[in-house]
Amino acid sequence: MMRRRQGMVLLVLAWLRLANTSAFADTGTGAVMAHSDPMQSPQWAWIHKELLQQGPVVFDSRVRVTGPAFAEDPMRVPIAFDASALGEVERIVVAVDRNPIRPVLAFEPLRVRPSLSFRFKLEQASPVRVAARTRDGTWHVGSAWVDAGGGGCTVPGATRRDGSWSRTLNRVEARVFPGLGEGGARVRLRVMHPMDTGLVAGIPAFHIETLVLADASRQPLLRLALHEPVAENPIFSFDLREAVVPGMTVSGHDNNGNHIAARVSP
């Protein structure tokens, strides 16, 4: 009898351990419901609470995140993501676990594909998170590990060092290319800005806060909310779902109240 009780206790303990740490996979979609982070990062709890408001989360391979295995230039680390396989996506949040400033950007793909490529600053080797929220309120999280030598957030950018930033501040450059599907287009957008993190002695935080791409009738196509870790003179590439029409505009502002306004020509 004693041996049977011990066996039952061990079985219950094993079940509880499994319930608390294991993942439950949906083999049809690649989504994984999990109570523990597959990247095993202590900072995940903060990201889930502060950036995702403790919403329901699945770790989902359909959110594809592409980045270098090692960041040769920690001040300009290329990253790309694509959450198109999820269907309708309302909001996408990008964060870096081990950066001193973890949030990187938030992206609302109103009338564009839920995919984006850009560059960011990386202070040290870290998981990079891309969380896409679908209409049911669930955050689908993709991750990539990027190694780095360090220092991306705590050294001044090139235009800050040579003083050229003031001559080009908030200048917008845009190009339009043929898109992936019929009638669509790819847009490459560059905004000149030092994107100072505030972590360099004597240089306060100075960064773009918002960017909005709108059509000729001022209806937004996408919204971006940017944080300090976005790279200097940021470049964004994204795909329109519809044909380009004359009159698209880019508008926004930085945290010092400087305005951004430009037309995007095909």
mmCIF file of N, CA and C in Angstrom, residues 82-148:
data_model
loop_
_atom_site.group_PDB
_atom_site.id
_atom_site.type_symbol
_atom_site.label_atom_id
_atom_site.label_comp_id
_atom_site.label_asym_id
_atom_site.label_seq_id
_atom_site.Cartn_x
_atom_site.Cartn_y
_atom_site.Cartn_z
ATOM 1 N N ASP A 82 7.652 38.583 -40.836
ATOM 2 C CA ASP A 82 6.476 38.409 -41.682
ATOM 3 C C ASP A 82 5.454 37.586 -40.912
ATOM 4 N N ALA A 83 4.299 38.192 -40.629
ATOM 5 C CA ALA A 83 3.226 37.510 -39.914
ATOM 6 C C ALA A 83 2.024 37.284 -40.812
ATOM 7 N N SER A 84 2.236 37.284 -42.140
ATOM 8 C CA SER A 84 1.127 37.157 -43.091
ATOM 9 C C SER A 84 0.362 35.855 -42.939
ATOM 10 N N ALA A 85 1.043 34.800 -42.504
ATOM 11 C CA ALA A 85 0.397 33.493 -42.376
ATOM 12 C C ALA A 85 -0.692 33.474 -41.314
ATOM 13 N N LEU A 86 -0.721 34.492 -40.440
ATOM 14 C CA LEU A 86 -1.747 34.543 -39.395
ATOM 15 C C LEU A 86 -3.083 35.062 -39.918
ATOM 16 N N GLY A 87 -3.100 35.687 -41.092
ATOM 17 C CA GLY A 87 -4.321 36.321 -41.580
ATOM 18 C C GLY A 87 -4.371 37.765 -41.116
ATOM 19 N N GLU A 88 -5.505 38.189 -40.568
ATOM 20 C CA GLU A 88 -5.675 39.580 -40.134
ATOM 21 C C GLU A 88 -4.890 39.841 -38.854
ATOM 22 N N VAL A 89 -3.988 40.799 -38.916
ATOM 23 C CA VAL A 89 -3.165 41.184 -37.769
ATOM 24 C C VAL A 89 -3.434 42.651 -37.458
ATOM 25 N N GLU A 90 -3.725 42.958 -36.187
ATOM 26 C CA GLU A 90 -4.057 44.327 -35.787
ATOM 27 C C GLU A 90 -2.837 45.144 -35.376
ATOM 28 N N ARG A 91 -1.892 44.493 -34.712
ATOM 29 C CA ARG A 91 -0.759 45.227 -34.131
ATOM 30 C C ARG A 91 0.427 44.278 -33.988
ATOM 31 N N ILE A 92 1.624 44.812 -34.189
ATOM 32 C CA ILE A 92 2.848 44.036 -34.037
ATOM 33 C C ILE A 92 3.810 44.824 -33.161
ATOM 34 N N VAL A 93 4.374 44.153 -32.180
ATOM 35 C CA VAL A 93 5.329 44.770 -31.260
ATOM 36 C C VAL A 93 6.667 44.051 -31.399
ATOM 37 N N VAL A 94 7.751 44.835 -31.491
ATOM 38 C CA VAL A 94 9.101 44.283 -31.563
ATOM 39 C C VAL A 94 9.861 44.711 -30.311
ATOM 40 N N ALA A 95 10.536 43.760 -29.676
ATOM 41 C CA ALA A 95 11.281 44.044 -28.452
ATOM 42 C C ALA A 95 12.563 43.220 -28.436
ATOM 43 N N VAL A 96 13.563 43.721 -27.711
ATOM 44 C CA VAL A 96 14.834 43.023 -27.541
ATOM 45 C C VAL A 96 15.044 42.811 -26.045
ATOM 46 N N ASP A 97 15.091 41.557 -25.635
ATOM 47 C CA ASP A 97 15.099 41.219 -24.215
ATOM 48 C C ASP A 97 16.213 41.909 -23.437
ATOM 49 N N ARG A 98 17.436 41.863 -23.953
ATOM 50 C CA ARG A 98 18.596 42.275 -23.167
ATOM 51 C C ARG A 98 19.091 43.680 -23.485
ATOM 52 N N ASN A 99 18.344 44.429 -24.264
ATOM 53 C CA ASN A 99 18.694 45.826 -24.457
ATOM 54 C C ASN A 99 18.363 46.635 -23.213
ATOM 55 N N PRO A 100 19.108 47.704 -22.921
ATOM 56 C CA PRO A 100 18.720 48.560 -21.796
ATOM 57 C C PRO A 100 17.368 49.229 -22.018
ATOM 58 N N ILE A 101 16.993 49.445 -23.274
ATOM 59 C CA ILE A 101 15.652 49.905 -23.647
ATOM 60 C C ILE A 101 15.056 48.784 -24.487
ATOM 61 N N ARG A 102 14.092 48.044 -23.940
ATOM 62 C CA ARG A 102 13.628 46.817 -24.602
ATOM 63 C C ARG A 102 12.663 47.053 -25.757
ATOM 64 N N PRO A 103 11.680 47.950 -25.634
ATOM 65 C CA PRO A 103 10.777 48.149 -26.783
ATOM 66 C C PRO A 103 11.503 48.798 -27.954
ATOM 67 N N VAL A 104 11.262 48.292 -29.157
ATOM 68 C CA VAL A 104 11.898 48.826 -30.361
ATOM 69 C C VAL A 104 10.879 49.582 -31.205
ATOM 70 N N LEU A 105 9.784 48.945 -31.551
ATOM 71 C CA LEU A 105 8.739 49.634 -32.300
ATOM 72 C C LEU A 105 7.418 48.884 -32.177
ATOM 73 N N ALA A 106 6.338 49.591 -32.526
ATOM 74 C CA ALA A 106 5.011 49.003 -32.679
ATOM 75 C C ALA A 106 4.512 49.362 -34.063
ATOM 76 N N PHE A 107 3.858 48.413 -34.716
ATOM 77 C CA PHE A 107 3.497 48.532 -36.128
ATOM 78 C C PHE A 107 2.031 48.152 -36.286
ATOM 79 N N GLU A 108 1.249 49.069 -36.856
ATOM 80 C CA GLU A 108 -0.144 48.771 -37.188
ATOM 81 C C GLU A 108 -0.259 48.644 -38.705
ATOM 82 N N PRO A 109 -0.377 47.427 -39.229
ATOM 83 C CA PRO A 109 -0.435 47.225 -40.681
ATOM 84 C C PRO A 109 -1.854 47.363 -41.218
ATOM 85 N N LEU A 110 -2.352 48.584 -41.209
ATOM 86 C CA LEU A 110 -3.762 48.809 -41.503
ATOM 87 C C LEU A 110 -4.156 48.323 -42.896
ATOM 88 N N ARG A 111 -3.389 48.730 -43.911
ATOM 89 C CA ARG A 111 -3.696 48.332 -45.291
ATOM 90 C C ARG A 111 -2.436 47.876 -46.015
ATOM 91 N N VAL A 112 -1.514 47.350 -45.244
ATOM 92 C CA VAL A 112 -0.291 46.778 -45.794
ATOM 93 C C VAL A 112 -0.132 45.370 -45.230
ATOM 94 N N ARG A 113 0.760 44.599 -45.844
ATOM 95 C CA ARG A 113 1.042 43.269 -45.307
ATOM 96 C C ARG A 113 1.677 43.391 -43.925
ATOM 97 N N PRO A 114 1.393 42.457 -43.014
ATOM 98 C CA PRO A 114 2.006 42.501 -41.681
ATOM 99 C C PRO A 114 3.448 42.001 -41.719
ATOM 100 N N SER A 115 4.255 42.684 -42.494
ATOM 101 C CA SER A 115 5.672 42.338 -42.616
ATOM 102 C C SER A 115 6.460 43.631 -42.717
ATOM 103 N N LEU A 116 7.703 43.583 -42.245
ATOM 104 C CA LEU A 116 8.508 44.801 -42.195
ATOM 105 C C LEU A 116 9.976 44.403 -42.085
ATOM 106 N N SER A 117 10.848 45.197 -42.693
ATOM 107 C CA SER A 117 12.285 45.040 -42.478
ATOM 108 C C SER A 117 12.860 46.393 -42.106
ATOM 109 N N PHE A 118 13.832 46.387 -41.195
ATOM 110 C CA PHE A 118 14.443 47.622 -40.706
ATOM 111 C C PHE A 118 15.728 47.252 -39.964
ATOM 112 N N ARG A 119 16.376 48.217 -39.340
ATOM 113 C CA ARG A 119 17.594 47.980 -38.564
ATOM 114 C C ARG A 119 17.433 48.573 -37.157
ATOM 115 N N PHE A 120 18.126 47.951 -36.203
ATOM 116 C CA PHE A 120 18.018 48.394 -34.815
ATOM 117 C C PHE A 120 19.364 48.281 -34.124
ATOM 118 N N LYS A 121 19.457 48.882 -32.930
ATOM 119 C CA LYS A 121 20.675 48.840 -32.126
ATOM 120 C C LYS A 121 20.589 47.670 -31.134
ATOM 121 N N LEU A 122 21.706 46.981 -30.959
ATOM 122 C CA LEU A 122 21.755 45.810 -30.080
ATOM 123 C C LEU A 122 22.908 45.970 -29.107
ATOM 124 N N GLU A 123 22.591 46.009 -27.813
ATOM 125 C CA GLU A 123 23.615 46.233 -26.794
ATOM 126 C C GLU A 123 24.430 44.977 -26.507
ATOM 127 N N GLN A 124 23.791 43.815 -26.542
ATOM 128 C CA GLN A 124 24.472 42.545 -26.284
ATOM 129 C C GLN A 124 23.655 41.414 -26.889
ATOM 130 N N ALA A 125 24.233 40.213 -26.937
ATOM 131 C CA ALA A 125 23.524 39.063 -27.480
ATOM 132 C C ALA A 125 22.176 38.913 -26.792
ATOM 133 N N SER A 126 21.115 38.671 -27.593
ATOM 134 C CA SER A 126 19.770 38.703 -27.015
ATOM 135 C C SER A 126 18.754 38.022 -27.915
ATOM 136 N N PRO A 127 17.670 37.512 -27.320
ATOM 137 C CA PRO A 127 16.501 37.183 -28.148
ATOM 138 C C PRO A 127 15.867 38.458 -28.687
ATOM 139 N N VAL A 128 15.393 38.393 -29.915
ATOM 140 C CA VAL A 128 14.618 39.472 -30.526
ATOM 141 C C VAL A 128 13.204 38.949 -30.701
ATOM 142 N N ARG A 129 12.213 39.664 -30.166
ATOM 143 C CA ARG A 129 10.820 39.206 -30.159
ATOM 144 C C ARG A 129 9.985 39.981 -31.174
ATOM 145 N N VAL A 130 9.110 39.275 -31.859
ATOM 146 C CA VAL A 130 8.101 39.896 -32.701
ATOM 147 C C VAL A 130 6.762 39.294 -32.290
ATOM 148 N N ALA A 131 5.884 40.124 -31.718
ATOM 149 C CA ALA A 131 4.583 39.672 -31.222
ATOM 150 C C ALA A 131 3.484 40.300 -32.065
ATOM 151 N N ALA A 132 2.685 39.461 -32.728
ATOM 152 C CA ALA A 132 1.606 39.926 -33.607
ATOM 153 C C ALA A 132 0.264 39.599 -32.968
ATOM 154 N N ARG A 133 -0.572 40.624 -32.794
ATOM 155 C CA ARG A 133 -1.882 40.424 -32.162
ATOM 156 C C ARG A 133 -2.960 40.280 -33.229
ATOM 157 N N THR A 134 -3.695 39.188 -33.158
ATOM 158 C CA THR A 134 -4.803 38.953 -34.081
ATOM 159 C C THR A 134 -6.096 39.490 -33.471
ATOM 160 N N ARG A 135 -7.180 39.419 -34.248
ATOM 161 C CA ARG A 135 -8.438 40.042 -33.827
ATOM 162 C C ARG A 135 -9.012 39.447 -32.551
ATOM 163 N N ASP A 136 -8.690 38.197 -32.249
ATOM 164 C CA ASP A 136 -9.205 37.583 -31.023
ATOM 165 C C ASP A 136 -8.425 37.996 -29.786
ATOM 166 N N GLY A 137 -7.438 38.897 -29.944
ATOM 167 C CA GLY A 137 -6.664 39.390 -28.808
ATOM 168 C C GLY A 137 -5.458 38.561 -28.457
ATOM 169 N N THR A 138 -5.180 37.506 -29.195
ATOM 170 C CA THR A 138 -4.042 36.638 -28.914
ATOM 171 C C THR A 138 -2.778 37.204 -29.546
ATOM 172 N N TRP A 139 -1.689 37.177 -28.769
ATOM 173 C CA TRP A 139 -0.380 37.563 -29.275
ATOM 174 C C TRP A 139 0.340 36.316 -29.771
ATOM 175 N N HIS A 140 0.736 36.335 -31.035
ATOM 176 C CA HIS A 140 1.504 35.249 -31.634
ATOM 177 C C HIS A 140 2.957 35.704 -31.688
ATOM 178 N N VAL A 141 3.831 34.992 -30.990
ATOM 179 C CA VAL A 141 5.201 35.465 -30.777
ATOM 180 C C VAL A 141 6.198 34.615 -31.553
ATOM 181 N N GLY A 142 6.990 35.288 -32.383
ATOM 182 C CA GLY A 142 8.147 34.677 -33.028
ATOM 183 C C GLY A 142 9.411 35.251 -32.421
ATOM 184 N N SER A 143 10.483 34.474 -32.435
ATOM 185 C CA SER A 143 11.727 34.907 -31.805
ATOM 186 C C SER A 143 12.925 34.524 -32.658
ATOM 187 N N ALA A 144 14.009 35.281 -32.502
ATOM 188 C CA ALA A 144 15.286 34.947 -33.120
ATOM 189 C C ALA A 144 16.390 35.351 -32.149
ATOM 190 N N TRP A 145 17.449 34.548 -32.104
ATOM 191 C CA TRP A 145 18.602 34.875 -31.264
ATOM 192 C C TRP A 145 19.656 35.552 -32.131
ATOM 193 N N VAL A 146 20.117 36.726 -31.683
ATOM 194 C CA VAL A 146 21.170 37.444 -32.401
ATOM 195 C C VAL A 146 22.333 37.668 -31.444
ATOM 196 N N ASP A 147 23.494 37.181 -31.808
ATOM 197 C CA ASP A 147 24.704 37.381 -31.014
ATOM 198 C C ASP A 147 25.325 38.717 -31.386
ATOM 199 N N ALA A 148 26.123 39.284 -30.480
ATOM 200 C CA ALA A 148 26.716 40.605 -30.738
ATOM 201 C C ALA A 148 27.908 40.830 -29.840
#
